[in-house]
Structure formats: C-alpha cells, structure tokens
mmCIF file of C-alpha atoms in Angstrom:
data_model
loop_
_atom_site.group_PDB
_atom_site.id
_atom_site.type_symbol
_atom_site.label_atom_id
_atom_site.label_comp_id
_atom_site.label_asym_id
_atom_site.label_seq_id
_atom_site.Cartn_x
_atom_site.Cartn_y
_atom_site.Cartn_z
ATOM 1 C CA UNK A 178 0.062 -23.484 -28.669
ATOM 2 C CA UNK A 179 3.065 -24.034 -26.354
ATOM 3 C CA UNK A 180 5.938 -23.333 -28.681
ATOM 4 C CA UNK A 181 9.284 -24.606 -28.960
ATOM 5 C CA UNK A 182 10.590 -22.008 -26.311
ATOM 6 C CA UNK A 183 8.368 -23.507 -23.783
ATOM 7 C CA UNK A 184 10.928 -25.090 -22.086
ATOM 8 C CA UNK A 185 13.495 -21.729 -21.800
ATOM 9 C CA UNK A 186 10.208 -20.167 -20.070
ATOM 10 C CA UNK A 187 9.890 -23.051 -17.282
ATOM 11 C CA UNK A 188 13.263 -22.702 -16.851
ATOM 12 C CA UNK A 189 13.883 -18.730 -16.522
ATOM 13 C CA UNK A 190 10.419 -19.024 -13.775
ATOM 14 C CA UNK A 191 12.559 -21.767 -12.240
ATOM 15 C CA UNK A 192 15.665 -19.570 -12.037
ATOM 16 C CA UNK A 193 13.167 -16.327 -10.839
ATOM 17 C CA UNK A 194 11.742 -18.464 -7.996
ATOM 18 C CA UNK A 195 15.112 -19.822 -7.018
ATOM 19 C CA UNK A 196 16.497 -15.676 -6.508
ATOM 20 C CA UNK A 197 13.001 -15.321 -4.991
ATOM 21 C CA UNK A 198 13.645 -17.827 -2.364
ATOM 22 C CA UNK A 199 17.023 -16.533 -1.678
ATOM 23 C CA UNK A 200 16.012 -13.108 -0.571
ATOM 24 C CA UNK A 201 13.040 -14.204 1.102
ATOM 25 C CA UNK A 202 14.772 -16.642 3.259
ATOM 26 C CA UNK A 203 11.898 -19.883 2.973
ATOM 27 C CA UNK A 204 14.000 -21.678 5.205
ATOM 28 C CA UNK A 205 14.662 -19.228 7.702
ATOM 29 C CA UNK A 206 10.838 -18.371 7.081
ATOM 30 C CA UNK A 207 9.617 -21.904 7.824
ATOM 31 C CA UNK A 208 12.176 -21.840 11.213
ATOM 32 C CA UNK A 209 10.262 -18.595 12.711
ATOM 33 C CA UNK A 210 7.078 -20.474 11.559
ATOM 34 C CA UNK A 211 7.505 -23.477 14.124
ATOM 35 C CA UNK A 212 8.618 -20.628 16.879
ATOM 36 C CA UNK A 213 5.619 -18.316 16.629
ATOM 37 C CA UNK A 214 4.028 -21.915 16.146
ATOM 38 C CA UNK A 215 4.864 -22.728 19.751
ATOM 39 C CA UNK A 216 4.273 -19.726 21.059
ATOM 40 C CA UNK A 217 0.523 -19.381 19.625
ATOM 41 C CA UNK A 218 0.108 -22.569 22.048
ATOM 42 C CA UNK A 219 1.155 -21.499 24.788
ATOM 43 C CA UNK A 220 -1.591 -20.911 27.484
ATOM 44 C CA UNK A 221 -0.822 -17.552 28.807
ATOM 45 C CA UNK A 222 -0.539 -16.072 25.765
ATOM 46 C CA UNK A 223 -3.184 -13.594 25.607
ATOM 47 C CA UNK A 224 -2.241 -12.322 29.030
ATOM 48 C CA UNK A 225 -0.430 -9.798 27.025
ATOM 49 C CA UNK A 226 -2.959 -9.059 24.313
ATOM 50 C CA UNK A 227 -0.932 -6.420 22.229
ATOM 51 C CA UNK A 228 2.180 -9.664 22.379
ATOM 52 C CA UNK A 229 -0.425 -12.457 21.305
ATOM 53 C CA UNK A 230 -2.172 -9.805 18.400
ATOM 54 C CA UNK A 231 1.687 -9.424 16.858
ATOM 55 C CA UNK A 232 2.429 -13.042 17.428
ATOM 56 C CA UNK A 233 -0.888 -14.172 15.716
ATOM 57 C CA UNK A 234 -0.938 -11.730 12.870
ATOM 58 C CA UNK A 235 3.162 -12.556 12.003
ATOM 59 C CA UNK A 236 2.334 -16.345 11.774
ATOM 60 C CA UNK A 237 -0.730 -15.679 10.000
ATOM 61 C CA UNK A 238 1.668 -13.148 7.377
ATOM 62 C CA UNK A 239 4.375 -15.866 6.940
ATOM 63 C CA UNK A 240 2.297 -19.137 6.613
ATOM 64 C CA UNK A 241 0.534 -17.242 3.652
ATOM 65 C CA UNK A 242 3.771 -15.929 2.300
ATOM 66 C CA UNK A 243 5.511 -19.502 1.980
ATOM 67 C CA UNK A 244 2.095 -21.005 0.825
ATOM 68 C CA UNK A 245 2.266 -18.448 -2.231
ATOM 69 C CA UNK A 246 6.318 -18.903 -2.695
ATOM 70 C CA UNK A 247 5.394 -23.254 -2.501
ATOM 71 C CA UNK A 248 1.946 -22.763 -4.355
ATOM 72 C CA UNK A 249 3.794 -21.193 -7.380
ATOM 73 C CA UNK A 250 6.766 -23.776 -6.877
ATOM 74 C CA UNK A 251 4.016 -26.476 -7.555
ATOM 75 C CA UNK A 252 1.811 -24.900 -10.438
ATOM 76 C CA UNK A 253 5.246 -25.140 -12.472
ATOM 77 C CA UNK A 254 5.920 -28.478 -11.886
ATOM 78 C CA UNK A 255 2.733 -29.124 -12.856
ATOM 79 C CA UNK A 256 2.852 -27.039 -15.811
ATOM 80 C CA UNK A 257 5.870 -28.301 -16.948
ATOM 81 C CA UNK A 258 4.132 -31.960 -16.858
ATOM 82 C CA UNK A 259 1.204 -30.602 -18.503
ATOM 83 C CA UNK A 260 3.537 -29.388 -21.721
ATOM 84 C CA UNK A 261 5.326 -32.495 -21.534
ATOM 85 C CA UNK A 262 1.843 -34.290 -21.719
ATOM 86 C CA UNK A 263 0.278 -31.960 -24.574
ATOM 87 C CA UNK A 264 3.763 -32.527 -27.098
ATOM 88 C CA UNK A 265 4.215 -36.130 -26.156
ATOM 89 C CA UNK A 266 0.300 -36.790 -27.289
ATOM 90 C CA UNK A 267 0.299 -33.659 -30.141
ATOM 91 C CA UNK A 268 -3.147 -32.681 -27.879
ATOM 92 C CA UNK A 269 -3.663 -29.089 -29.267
ATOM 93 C CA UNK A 270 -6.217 -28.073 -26.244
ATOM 94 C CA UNK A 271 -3.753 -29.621 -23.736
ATOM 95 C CA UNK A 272 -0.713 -26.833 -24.899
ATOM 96 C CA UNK A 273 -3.270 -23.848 -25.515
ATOM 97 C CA UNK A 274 -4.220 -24.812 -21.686
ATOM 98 C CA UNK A 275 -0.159 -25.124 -20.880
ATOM 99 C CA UNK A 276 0.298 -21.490 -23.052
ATOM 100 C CA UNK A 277 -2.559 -20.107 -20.911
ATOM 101 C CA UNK A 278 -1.209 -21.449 -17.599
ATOM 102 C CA UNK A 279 2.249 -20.073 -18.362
ATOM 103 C CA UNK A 280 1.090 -16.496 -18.788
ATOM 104 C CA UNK A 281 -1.048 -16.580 -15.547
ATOM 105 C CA UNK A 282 2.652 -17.634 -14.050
ATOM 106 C CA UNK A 283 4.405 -15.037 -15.106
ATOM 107 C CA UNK A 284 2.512 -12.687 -13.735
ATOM 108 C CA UNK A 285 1.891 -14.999 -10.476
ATOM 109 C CA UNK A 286 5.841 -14.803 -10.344
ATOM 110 C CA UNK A 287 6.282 -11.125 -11.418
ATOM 111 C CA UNK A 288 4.361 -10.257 -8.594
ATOM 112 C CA UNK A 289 6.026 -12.051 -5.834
ATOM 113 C CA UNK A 290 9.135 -11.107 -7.310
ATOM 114 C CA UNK A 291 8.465 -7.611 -6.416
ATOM 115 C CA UNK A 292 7.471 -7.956 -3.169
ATOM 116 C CA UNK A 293 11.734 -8.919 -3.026
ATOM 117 C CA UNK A 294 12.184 -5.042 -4.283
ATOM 118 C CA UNK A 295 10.942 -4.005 -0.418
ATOM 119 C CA UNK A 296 14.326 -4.347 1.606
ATOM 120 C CA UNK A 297 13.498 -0.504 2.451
ATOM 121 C CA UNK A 298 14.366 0.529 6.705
ATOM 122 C CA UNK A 299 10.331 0.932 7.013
ATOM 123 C CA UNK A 300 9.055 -1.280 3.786
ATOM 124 C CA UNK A 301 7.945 -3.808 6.003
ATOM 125 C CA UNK A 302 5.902 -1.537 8.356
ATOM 126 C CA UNK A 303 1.920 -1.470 8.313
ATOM 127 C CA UNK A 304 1.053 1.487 6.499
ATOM 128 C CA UNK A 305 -0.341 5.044 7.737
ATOM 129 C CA UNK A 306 -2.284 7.021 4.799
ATOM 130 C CA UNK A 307 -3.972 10.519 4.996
ATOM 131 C CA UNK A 308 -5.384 11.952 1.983
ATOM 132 C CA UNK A 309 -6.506 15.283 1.673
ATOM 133 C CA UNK A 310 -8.623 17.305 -1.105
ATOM 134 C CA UNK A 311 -6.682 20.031 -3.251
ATOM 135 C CA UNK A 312 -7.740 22.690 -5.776
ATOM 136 C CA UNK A 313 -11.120 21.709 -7.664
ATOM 137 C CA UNK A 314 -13.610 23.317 -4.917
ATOM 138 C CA UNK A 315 -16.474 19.861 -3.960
ATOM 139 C CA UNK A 316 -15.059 17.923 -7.259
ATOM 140 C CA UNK A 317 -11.847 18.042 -5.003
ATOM 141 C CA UNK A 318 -13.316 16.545 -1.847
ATOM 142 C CA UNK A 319 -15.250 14.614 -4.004
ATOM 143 C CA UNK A 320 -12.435 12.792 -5.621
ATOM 144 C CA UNK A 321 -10.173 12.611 -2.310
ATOM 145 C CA UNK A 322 -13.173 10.203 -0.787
ATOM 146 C CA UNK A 323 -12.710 8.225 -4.403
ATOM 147 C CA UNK A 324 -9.412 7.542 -3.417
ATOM 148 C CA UNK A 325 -10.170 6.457 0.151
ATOM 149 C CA UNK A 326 -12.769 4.122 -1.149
ATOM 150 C CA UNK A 327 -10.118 3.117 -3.891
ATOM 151 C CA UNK A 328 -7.496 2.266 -1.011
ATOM 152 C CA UNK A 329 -10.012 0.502 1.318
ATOM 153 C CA UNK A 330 -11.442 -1.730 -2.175
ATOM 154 C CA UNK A 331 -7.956 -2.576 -2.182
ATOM 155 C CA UNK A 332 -7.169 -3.573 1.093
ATOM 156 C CA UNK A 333 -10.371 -5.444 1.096
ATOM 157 C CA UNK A 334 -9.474 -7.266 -1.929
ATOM 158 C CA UNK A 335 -6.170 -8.437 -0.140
ATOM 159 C CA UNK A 336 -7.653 -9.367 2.960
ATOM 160 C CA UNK A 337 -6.008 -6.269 4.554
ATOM 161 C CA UNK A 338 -7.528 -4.862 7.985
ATOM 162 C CA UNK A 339 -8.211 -0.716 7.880
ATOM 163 C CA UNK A 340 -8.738 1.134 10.606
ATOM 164 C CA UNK A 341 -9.717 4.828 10.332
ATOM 165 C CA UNK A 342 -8.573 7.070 12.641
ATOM 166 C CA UNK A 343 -10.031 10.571 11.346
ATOM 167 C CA UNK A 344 -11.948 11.449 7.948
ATOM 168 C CA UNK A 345 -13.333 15.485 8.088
ATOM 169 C CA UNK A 346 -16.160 15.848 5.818
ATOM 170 C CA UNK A 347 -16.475 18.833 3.604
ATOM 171 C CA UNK A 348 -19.563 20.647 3.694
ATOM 172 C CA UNK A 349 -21.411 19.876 0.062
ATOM 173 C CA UNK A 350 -19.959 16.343 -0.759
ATOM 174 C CA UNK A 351 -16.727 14.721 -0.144
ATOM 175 C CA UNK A 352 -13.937 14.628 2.353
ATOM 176 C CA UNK A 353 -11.650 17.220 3.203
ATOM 177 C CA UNK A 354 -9.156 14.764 4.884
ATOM 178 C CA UNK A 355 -8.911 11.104 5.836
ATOM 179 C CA UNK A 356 -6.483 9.218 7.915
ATOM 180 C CA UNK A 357 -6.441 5.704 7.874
ATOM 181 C CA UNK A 358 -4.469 2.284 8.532
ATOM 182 C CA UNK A 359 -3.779 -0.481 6.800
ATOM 183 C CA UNK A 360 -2.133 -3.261 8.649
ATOM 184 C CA UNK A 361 -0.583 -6.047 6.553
ATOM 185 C CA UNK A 362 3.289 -6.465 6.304
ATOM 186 C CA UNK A 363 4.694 -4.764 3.962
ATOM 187 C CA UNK A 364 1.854 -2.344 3.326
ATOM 188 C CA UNK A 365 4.005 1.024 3.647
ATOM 189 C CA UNK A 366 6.840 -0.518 1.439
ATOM 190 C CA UNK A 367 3.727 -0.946 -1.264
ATOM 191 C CA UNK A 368 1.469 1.769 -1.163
ATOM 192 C CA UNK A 369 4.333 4.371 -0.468
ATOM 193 C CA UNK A 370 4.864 4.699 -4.460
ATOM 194 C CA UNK A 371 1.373 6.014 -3.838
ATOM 195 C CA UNK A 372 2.600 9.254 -2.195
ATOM 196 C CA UNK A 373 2.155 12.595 -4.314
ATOM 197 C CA UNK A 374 -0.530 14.734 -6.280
ATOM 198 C CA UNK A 375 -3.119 12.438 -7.929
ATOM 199 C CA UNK A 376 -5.402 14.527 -10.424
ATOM 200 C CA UNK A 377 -9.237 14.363 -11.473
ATOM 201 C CA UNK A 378 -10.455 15.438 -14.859
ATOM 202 C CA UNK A 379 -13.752 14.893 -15.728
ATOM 203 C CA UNK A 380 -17.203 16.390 -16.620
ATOM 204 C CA UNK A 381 -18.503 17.672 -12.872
ATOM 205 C CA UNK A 382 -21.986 15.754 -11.571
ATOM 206 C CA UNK A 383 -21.614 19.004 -9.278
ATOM 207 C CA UNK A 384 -21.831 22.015 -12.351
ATOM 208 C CA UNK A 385 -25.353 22.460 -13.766
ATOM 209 C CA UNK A 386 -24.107 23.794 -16.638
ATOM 210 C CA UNK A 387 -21.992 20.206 -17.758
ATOM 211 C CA UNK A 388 -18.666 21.657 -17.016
ATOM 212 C CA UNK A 389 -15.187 19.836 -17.498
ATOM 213 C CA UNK A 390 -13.416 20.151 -14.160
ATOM 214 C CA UNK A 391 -9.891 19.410 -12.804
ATOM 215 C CA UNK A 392 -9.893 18.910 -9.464
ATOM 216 C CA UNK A 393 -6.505 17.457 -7.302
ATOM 217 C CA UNK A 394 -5.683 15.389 -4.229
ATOM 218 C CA UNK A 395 -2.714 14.697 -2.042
ATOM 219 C CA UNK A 396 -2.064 10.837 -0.747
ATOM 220 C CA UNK A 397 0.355 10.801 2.330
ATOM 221 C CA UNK A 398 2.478 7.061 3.112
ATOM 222 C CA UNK A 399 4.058 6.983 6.652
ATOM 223 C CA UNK A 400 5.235 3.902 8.212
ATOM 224 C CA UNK A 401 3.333 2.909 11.676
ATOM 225 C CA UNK A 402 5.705 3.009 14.416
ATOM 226 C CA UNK A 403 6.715 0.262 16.192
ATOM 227 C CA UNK A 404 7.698 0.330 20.367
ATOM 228 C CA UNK A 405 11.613 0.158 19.159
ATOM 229 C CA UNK A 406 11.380 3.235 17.157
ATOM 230 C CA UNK A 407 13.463 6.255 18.789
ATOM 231 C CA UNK A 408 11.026 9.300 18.757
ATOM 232 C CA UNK A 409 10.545 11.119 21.733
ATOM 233 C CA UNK A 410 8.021 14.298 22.134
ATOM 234 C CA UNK A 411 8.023 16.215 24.716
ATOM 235 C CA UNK A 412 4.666 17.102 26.629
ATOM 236 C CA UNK A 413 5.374 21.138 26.416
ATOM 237 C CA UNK A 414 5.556 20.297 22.348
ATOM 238 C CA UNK A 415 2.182 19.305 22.093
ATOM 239 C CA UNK A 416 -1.183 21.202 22.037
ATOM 240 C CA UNK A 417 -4.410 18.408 22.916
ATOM 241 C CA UNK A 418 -7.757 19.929 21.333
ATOM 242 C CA UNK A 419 -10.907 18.257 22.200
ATOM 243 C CA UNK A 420 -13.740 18.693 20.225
ATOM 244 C CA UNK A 421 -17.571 16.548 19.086
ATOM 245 C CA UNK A 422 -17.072 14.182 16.290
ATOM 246 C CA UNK A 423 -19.247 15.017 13.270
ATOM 247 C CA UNK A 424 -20.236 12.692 10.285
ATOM 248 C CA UNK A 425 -21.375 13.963 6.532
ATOM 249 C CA UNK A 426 -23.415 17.411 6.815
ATOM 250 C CA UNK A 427 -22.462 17.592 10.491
ATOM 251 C CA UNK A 428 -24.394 15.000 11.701
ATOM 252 C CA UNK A 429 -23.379 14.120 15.489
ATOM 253 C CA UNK A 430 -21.620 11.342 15.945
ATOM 254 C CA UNK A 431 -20.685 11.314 19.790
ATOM 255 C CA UNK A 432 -22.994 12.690 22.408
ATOM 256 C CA UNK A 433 -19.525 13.980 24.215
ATOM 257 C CA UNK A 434 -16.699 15.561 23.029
ATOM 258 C CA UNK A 435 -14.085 12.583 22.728
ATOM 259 C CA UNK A 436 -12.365 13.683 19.392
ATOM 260 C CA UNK A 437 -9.044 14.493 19.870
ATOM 261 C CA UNK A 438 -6.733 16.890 17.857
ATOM 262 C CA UNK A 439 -2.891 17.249 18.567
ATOM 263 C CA UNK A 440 -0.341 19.605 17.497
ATOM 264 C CA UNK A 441 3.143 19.508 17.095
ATOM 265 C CA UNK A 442 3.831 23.386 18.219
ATOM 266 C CA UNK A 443 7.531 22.603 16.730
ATOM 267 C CA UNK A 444 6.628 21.688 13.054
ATOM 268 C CA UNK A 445 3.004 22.967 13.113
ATOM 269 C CA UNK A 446 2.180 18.992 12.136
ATOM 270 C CA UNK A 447 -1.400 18.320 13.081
ATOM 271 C CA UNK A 448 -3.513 15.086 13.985
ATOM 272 C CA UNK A 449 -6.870 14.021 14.937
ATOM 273 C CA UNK A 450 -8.865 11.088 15.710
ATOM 274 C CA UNK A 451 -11.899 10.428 16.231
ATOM 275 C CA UNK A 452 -12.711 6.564 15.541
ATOM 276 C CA UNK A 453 -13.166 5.785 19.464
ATOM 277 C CA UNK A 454 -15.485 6.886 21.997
ATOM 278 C CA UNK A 455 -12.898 7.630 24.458
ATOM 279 C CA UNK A 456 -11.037 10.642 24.823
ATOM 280 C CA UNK A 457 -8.266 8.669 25.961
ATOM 281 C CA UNK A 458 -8.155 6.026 23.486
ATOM 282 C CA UNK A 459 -8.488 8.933 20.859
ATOM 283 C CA UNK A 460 -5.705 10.725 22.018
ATOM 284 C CA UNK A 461 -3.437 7.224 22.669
ATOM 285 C CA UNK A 462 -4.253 6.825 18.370
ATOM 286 C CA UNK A 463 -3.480 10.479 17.248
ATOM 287 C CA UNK A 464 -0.730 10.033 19.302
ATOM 288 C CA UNK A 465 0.268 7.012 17.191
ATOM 289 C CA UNK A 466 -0.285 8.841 14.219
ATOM 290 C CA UNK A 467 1.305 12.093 15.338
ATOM 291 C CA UNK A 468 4.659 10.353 16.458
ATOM 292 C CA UNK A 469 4.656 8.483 12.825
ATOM 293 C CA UNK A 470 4.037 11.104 11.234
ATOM 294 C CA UNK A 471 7.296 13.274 13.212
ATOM 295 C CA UNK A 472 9.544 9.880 11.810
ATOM 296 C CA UNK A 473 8.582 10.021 8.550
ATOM 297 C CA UNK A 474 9.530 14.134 8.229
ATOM 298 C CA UNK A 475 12.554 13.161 9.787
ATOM 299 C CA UNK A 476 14.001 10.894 7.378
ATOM 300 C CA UNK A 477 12.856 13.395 4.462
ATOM 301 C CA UNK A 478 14.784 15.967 5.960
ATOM 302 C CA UNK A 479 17.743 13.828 6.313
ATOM 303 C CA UNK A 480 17.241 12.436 2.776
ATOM 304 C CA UNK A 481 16.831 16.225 1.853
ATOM 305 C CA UNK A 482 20.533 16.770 3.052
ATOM 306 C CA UNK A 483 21.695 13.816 1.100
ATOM 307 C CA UNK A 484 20.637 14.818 -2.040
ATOM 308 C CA UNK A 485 21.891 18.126 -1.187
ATOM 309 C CA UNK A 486 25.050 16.914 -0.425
ATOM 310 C CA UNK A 487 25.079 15.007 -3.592
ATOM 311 C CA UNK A 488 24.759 18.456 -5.761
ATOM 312 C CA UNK A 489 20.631 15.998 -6.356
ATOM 313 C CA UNK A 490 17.960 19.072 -7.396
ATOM 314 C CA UNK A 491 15.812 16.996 -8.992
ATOM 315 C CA UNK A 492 13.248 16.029 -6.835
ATOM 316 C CA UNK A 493 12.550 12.064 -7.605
ATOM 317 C CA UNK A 494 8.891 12.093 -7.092
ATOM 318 C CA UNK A 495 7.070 14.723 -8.977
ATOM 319 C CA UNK A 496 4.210 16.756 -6.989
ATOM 320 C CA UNK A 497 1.779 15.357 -9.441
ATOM 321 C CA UNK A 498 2.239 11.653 -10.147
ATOM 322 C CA UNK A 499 -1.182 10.053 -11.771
ATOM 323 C CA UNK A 500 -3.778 11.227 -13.691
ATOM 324 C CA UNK A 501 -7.289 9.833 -13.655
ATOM 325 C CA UNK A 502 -9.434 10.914 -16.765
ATOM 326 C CA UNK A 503 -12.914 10.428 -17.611
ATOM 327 C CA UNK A 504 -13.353 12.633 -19.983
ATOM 328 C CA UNK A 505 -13.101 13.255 -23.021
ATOM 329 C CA UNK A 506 -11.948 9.447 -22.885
ATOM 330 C CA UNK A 507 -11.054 6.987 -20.156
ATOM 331 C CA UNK A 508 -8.014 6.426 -18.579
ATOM 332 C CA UNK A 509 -5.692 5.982 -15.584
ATOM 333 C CA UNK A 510 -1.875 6.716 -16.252
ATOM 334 C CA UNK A 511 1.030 6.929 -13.876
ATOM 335 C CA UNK A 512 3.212 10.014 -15.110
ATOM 336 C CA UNK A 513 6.628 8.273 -13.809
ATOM 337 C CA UNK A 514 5.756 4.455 -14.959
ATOM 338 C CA UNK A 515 3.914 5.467 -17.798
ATOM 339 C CA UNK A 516 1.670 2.317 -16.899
ATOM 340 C CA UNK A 517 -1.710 2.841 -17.513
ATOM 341 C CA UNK A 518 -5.169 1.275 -17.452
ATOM 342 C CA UNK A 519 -8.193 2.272 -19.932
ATOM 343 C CA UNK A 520 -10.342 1.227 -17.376
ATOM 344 C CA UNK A 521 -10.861 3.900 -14.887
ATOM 345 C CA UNK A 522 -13.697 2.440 -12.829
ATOM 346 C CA UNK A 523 -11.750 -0.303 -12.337
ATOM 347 C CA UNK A 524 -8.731 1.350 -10.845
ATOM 348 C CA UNK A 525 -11.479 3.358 -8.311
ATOM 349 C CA UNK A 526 -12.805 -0.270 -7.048
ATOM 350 C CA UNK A 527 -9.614 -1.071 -6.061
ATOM 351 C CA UNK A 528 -7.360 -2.856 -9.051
ATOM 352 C CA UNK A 529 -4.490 -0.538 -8.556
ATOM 353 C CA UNK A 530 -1.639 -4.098 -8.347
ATOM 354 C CA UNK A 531 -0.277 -2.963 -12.027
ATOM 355 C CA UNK A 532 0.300 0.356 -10.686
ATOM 356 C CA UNK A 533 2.057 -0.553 -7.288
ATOM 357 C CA UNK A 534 3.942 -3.385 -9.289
ATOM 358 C CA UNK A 535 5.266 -0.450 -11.716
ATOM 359 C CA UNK A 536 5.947 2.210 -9.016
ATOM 360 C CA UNK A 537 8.096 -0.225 -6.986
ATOM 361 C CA UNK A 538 10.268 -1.200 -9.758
ATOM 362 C CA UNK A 539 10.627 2.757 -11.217
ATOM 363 C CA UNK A 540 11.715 3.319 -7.471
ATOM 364 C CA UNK A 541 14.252 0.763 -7.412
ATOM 365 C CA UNK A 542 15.756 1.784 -10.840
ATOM 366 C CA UNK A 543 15.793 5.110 -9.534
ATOM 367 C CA UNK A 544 16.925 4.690 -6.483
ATOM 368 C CA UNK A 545 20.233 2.345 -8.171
ATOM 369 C CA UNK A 546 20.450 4.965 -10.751
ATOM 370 C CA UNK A 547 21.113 7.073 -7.741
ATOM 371 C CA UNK A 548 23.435 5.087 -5.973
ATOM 372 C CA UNK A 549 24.943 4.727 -9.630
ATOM 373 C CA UNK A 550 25.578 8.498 -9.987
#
C-alpha cells in the first residue's frame, strides 16, 4: 500500500531526473537531434558510407536516449496521478499497483542515473573486449567461451551490434582467446568495470572421476579508436603474419590464407583477425584492434606514473574481481561491490546490469576517494 511517504519518493525521483537532465544536456541533446535530423535527409549522404553509418547510428543513440530520459519523466507523472487516484478513492489495488510502479521506477531511474557516472576521456567509446582462458586446463577454455556467450547475451539483450574479429579455439572444448566488438555508445565506459580475473568453480563435465575444479579467465576493455585519436605506428614496428582460419577442432574455415596476425615488435602486443575473407580487410581490422589496443597501454602507463607519483601502491582493481560458483552452491559475487546474484545461469545468459550498475558506482567512489586523498 502506498504509504504516507509516497509523496517524498515522487519527489526525490523528481529531483534525480532533474540532476539527470542536467548532465545529460536534453536540450542540447534534442538540438544535435534536428542536425543529424537534417543531415540523414540529405541525398548524398551515403556517398561517404563510413560518414552516413556514424551519422545514422548517433541519431539512432540519442533519439533512444531522450525517449528513456522523457519515458521515465512521464511514468511519474502518471504515477503520481495514480497515488493521488488510489488515496482520494481509499482503492487498496489502485496503491499496491502505485507501490509496485514506484519500485520498478527506482530502479528505471537508478539505472539511467548511472549512465551520468560515464564522463570518463573514452567512456563514451564503442567497446573492444578480448578474453582469454587462464589456469584450469579445458574447464579454463571452457569457461572463457561462457563469458563470450555471456557478453554477446548481453549485447543482444540491449540491442547492441558485435562483431568478432578473432576467437582461437582450444583443442578439446572451449576458446583459448576471443576478440570482439560491441558498438553502442557508451559500451567501453560500461563494460570496462568488467576488466580483470573472473574465476570458475564448479564440479568439471570434463573429469570422469566428478572432480571440483577451479578454472580462471582474463576479460580485456579497450576503447575503439576513433580517426581523431593521436596514435601513430610505424611500418618497421609491425610484424604481418598470414595464416588459414580454423573453426572448433580445426575445421577449415577459408580455402586461402586471409587471417591476419600483427605484432607490435615494441611491446610484444599481438592481434589477429580473422572474421573477413580478405587479407586486406583482415589486416585493416587487426589493425583497428592493434592501434586500440597501443592507446589503451598508454594511458595505463601514464596512470601507472600517477599513482606512483602519488606514493598509490595499491592497485585499484584486484587481478581477480568475480567469482562464479556452482558448486557446492550457486552464486555470482563481485569481490569489490560485494553485489551478488544466487542465480548463476542467469548471469551466463546475459543479466549482468546489477553488476555493471555496482562496478560503475565502486569506480566512481574510488576514483573521488582518490582525488580525495
């Protein structure tokens, strides 16, 4: 029943959405809105196809942005009229349906309101994520392809395009690596609370004998570069490797040895791609993935320094930052948040919001306790 601090709730969402639409800008939103508006009708366009792709997908981004920011605007107006209603005529299923409405809102707002935490140099970037198998022997490789297929449910969910560039099968089961994009704004700025060592345990379907294993994966976050980022690589830097694609068991993909592999002689930082059956068009992605891959160790060194400077030792992100358990009981908890989920097949189709939500506001405590210190 919609109690007597009913009203205080309508009016802290009220306040939330009013900071909301401060920070994201609605009316400077709705202004680019009519420009990219006028440019999607322009004839010519798709003469420049990369242009009219950016154009499209930014209008696309922002009309569903301000439809969420308006669309929660409106559900509490009409809550508010609904509790209104409910008291006025003392209609008990009219304020359980206002109490049930307000706590869908809250977390409705809660959500947007973190997508305000991203004001990050690269939050807004598309999002670049390799994951590789660690200790744990085929339970490893096993559980890095859970996460890929965890990532992609997600994306899917959202309405997010992914585009893999390279995924290297182990031998018995499993990946040994994946490198794949997810482009939506804002992806990197969410999933990056994703980087770090995520850990199996669990009774292996690979041990005849029934064995518990622990197994271990590392998830990589980069930012995808845009053509106004400054990163320049020489051509004597890089080693090109061309080799056959192969699928699970080392099936053959390509009839013609189009997969590309690049090294960064430098840093020893390698890349391949394989997702096109062009050389070229292989090596023009890896290269994509190579040069945003060069930024992103860049800025860690230079953070590196920072904290060094600052007398920091304590690295803010542990090496291992979830644990998934399924046995001897079920759960999903994030060692910084402490959020968890007793769900575990849940998180592994994809429901992994509460977790983002929770890693994006430890970082920002974090990183204003460090600002702080």
């Amino acid at each position: 029943m919609a109690g007597p601090d009913f009203e205080t709730q309508i009016k802290q969402l009220r306040a939330t959405l009013r900071t909301i639409e401060q920070v994201l800008d609605v009316d400077a939103m709705r202004v680019e809105i009519a420009d990219l508006g006028e440019q999607v009708g322009a004839p010519d366009l798709w003469d420049d196809q990369d242009n009219a792709q950016r154009v499209t997908g930014r209008l696309s981004w922002l009309q569903n942005e301000l439809e969420r920011f308006e669309g929660l605007v409106s559900r509490v107006d009409d809550l508010e009229v609904l509790g209104e209603m409910g008291r006025e005529e003392n209609d008990a299923e009219t304020l359980a349906e206002a109490d049930v409405e307000l706590r869908k809102l809250h977390k409705s707002v809660e959500a947007l309101e973190v997508r305000t935490l991203l004001s990050g140099e690269y939050d807004a970037r598309e999002a670049l994520v390799t994951i590789r198998s660690g200790a744990g022997g085929v339970d490893a490789a096993d559980f890095a392809e859970m996460l890929m297929r965890m990532y992609t449910r997600w994306a899917e969910q959202h309405s997010y395009n992914v585009e893999v560039f390279e995924t290297s099968y182990a031998e018995e089961a499993g990946l040994k690596s994946a490198t794949f994009a997810i482009h939506a704004p804002y992806a990197f700025g969410t999933l990056s609370v994703e980087a770090g060592t995520h850990r199996l345990v669990r009774i292996s379907p690979f041990d005849n004998q029934g064995r518990r294993q622990t197994s271990f994966a590392a998830v990589e976050v980069v930012p995808v570069l845009e053509q106004t980022d400054e990163i320049d690589i020489p051509d004597e830097e890089i080693r090109t490797d061309v080799y056959r694609s192969g699928g699970p068991g080392g099936q053959s993909v390509n009839t013609t040895d189009s997969a590309v592999r690049l090294t960064h002689l430098p840093t020893g930082t390698v890349v391949s791609c394989q997702n096109e059956k062009s050389q070229l068009q292989n090596k023009a992605s890896a290269m994509v993935v190579l040069k945003a891959k060069l930024l992103a160790r860049k800025k860690a060194e230079e953070k590196a320094h920072l904290d060094e400077m600052r007398g920091d030792v304590q690295a803010s992100w542990g090496d291992q930052m979830r644990n998934y358990v399924l046995n001897p009981y079920q759960i999903v908890k994030d060692l910084r948040t402490s959020f968890e989920v007793g769900n575990p097949q849940s998180v592994f189709d994809g429901e992994i919001d509460g977790f983002l939500e929770a890693g994006i506001r430890w970082r920002r405590g974090a990183e204003r306790a460090a600002a702080d210190a």
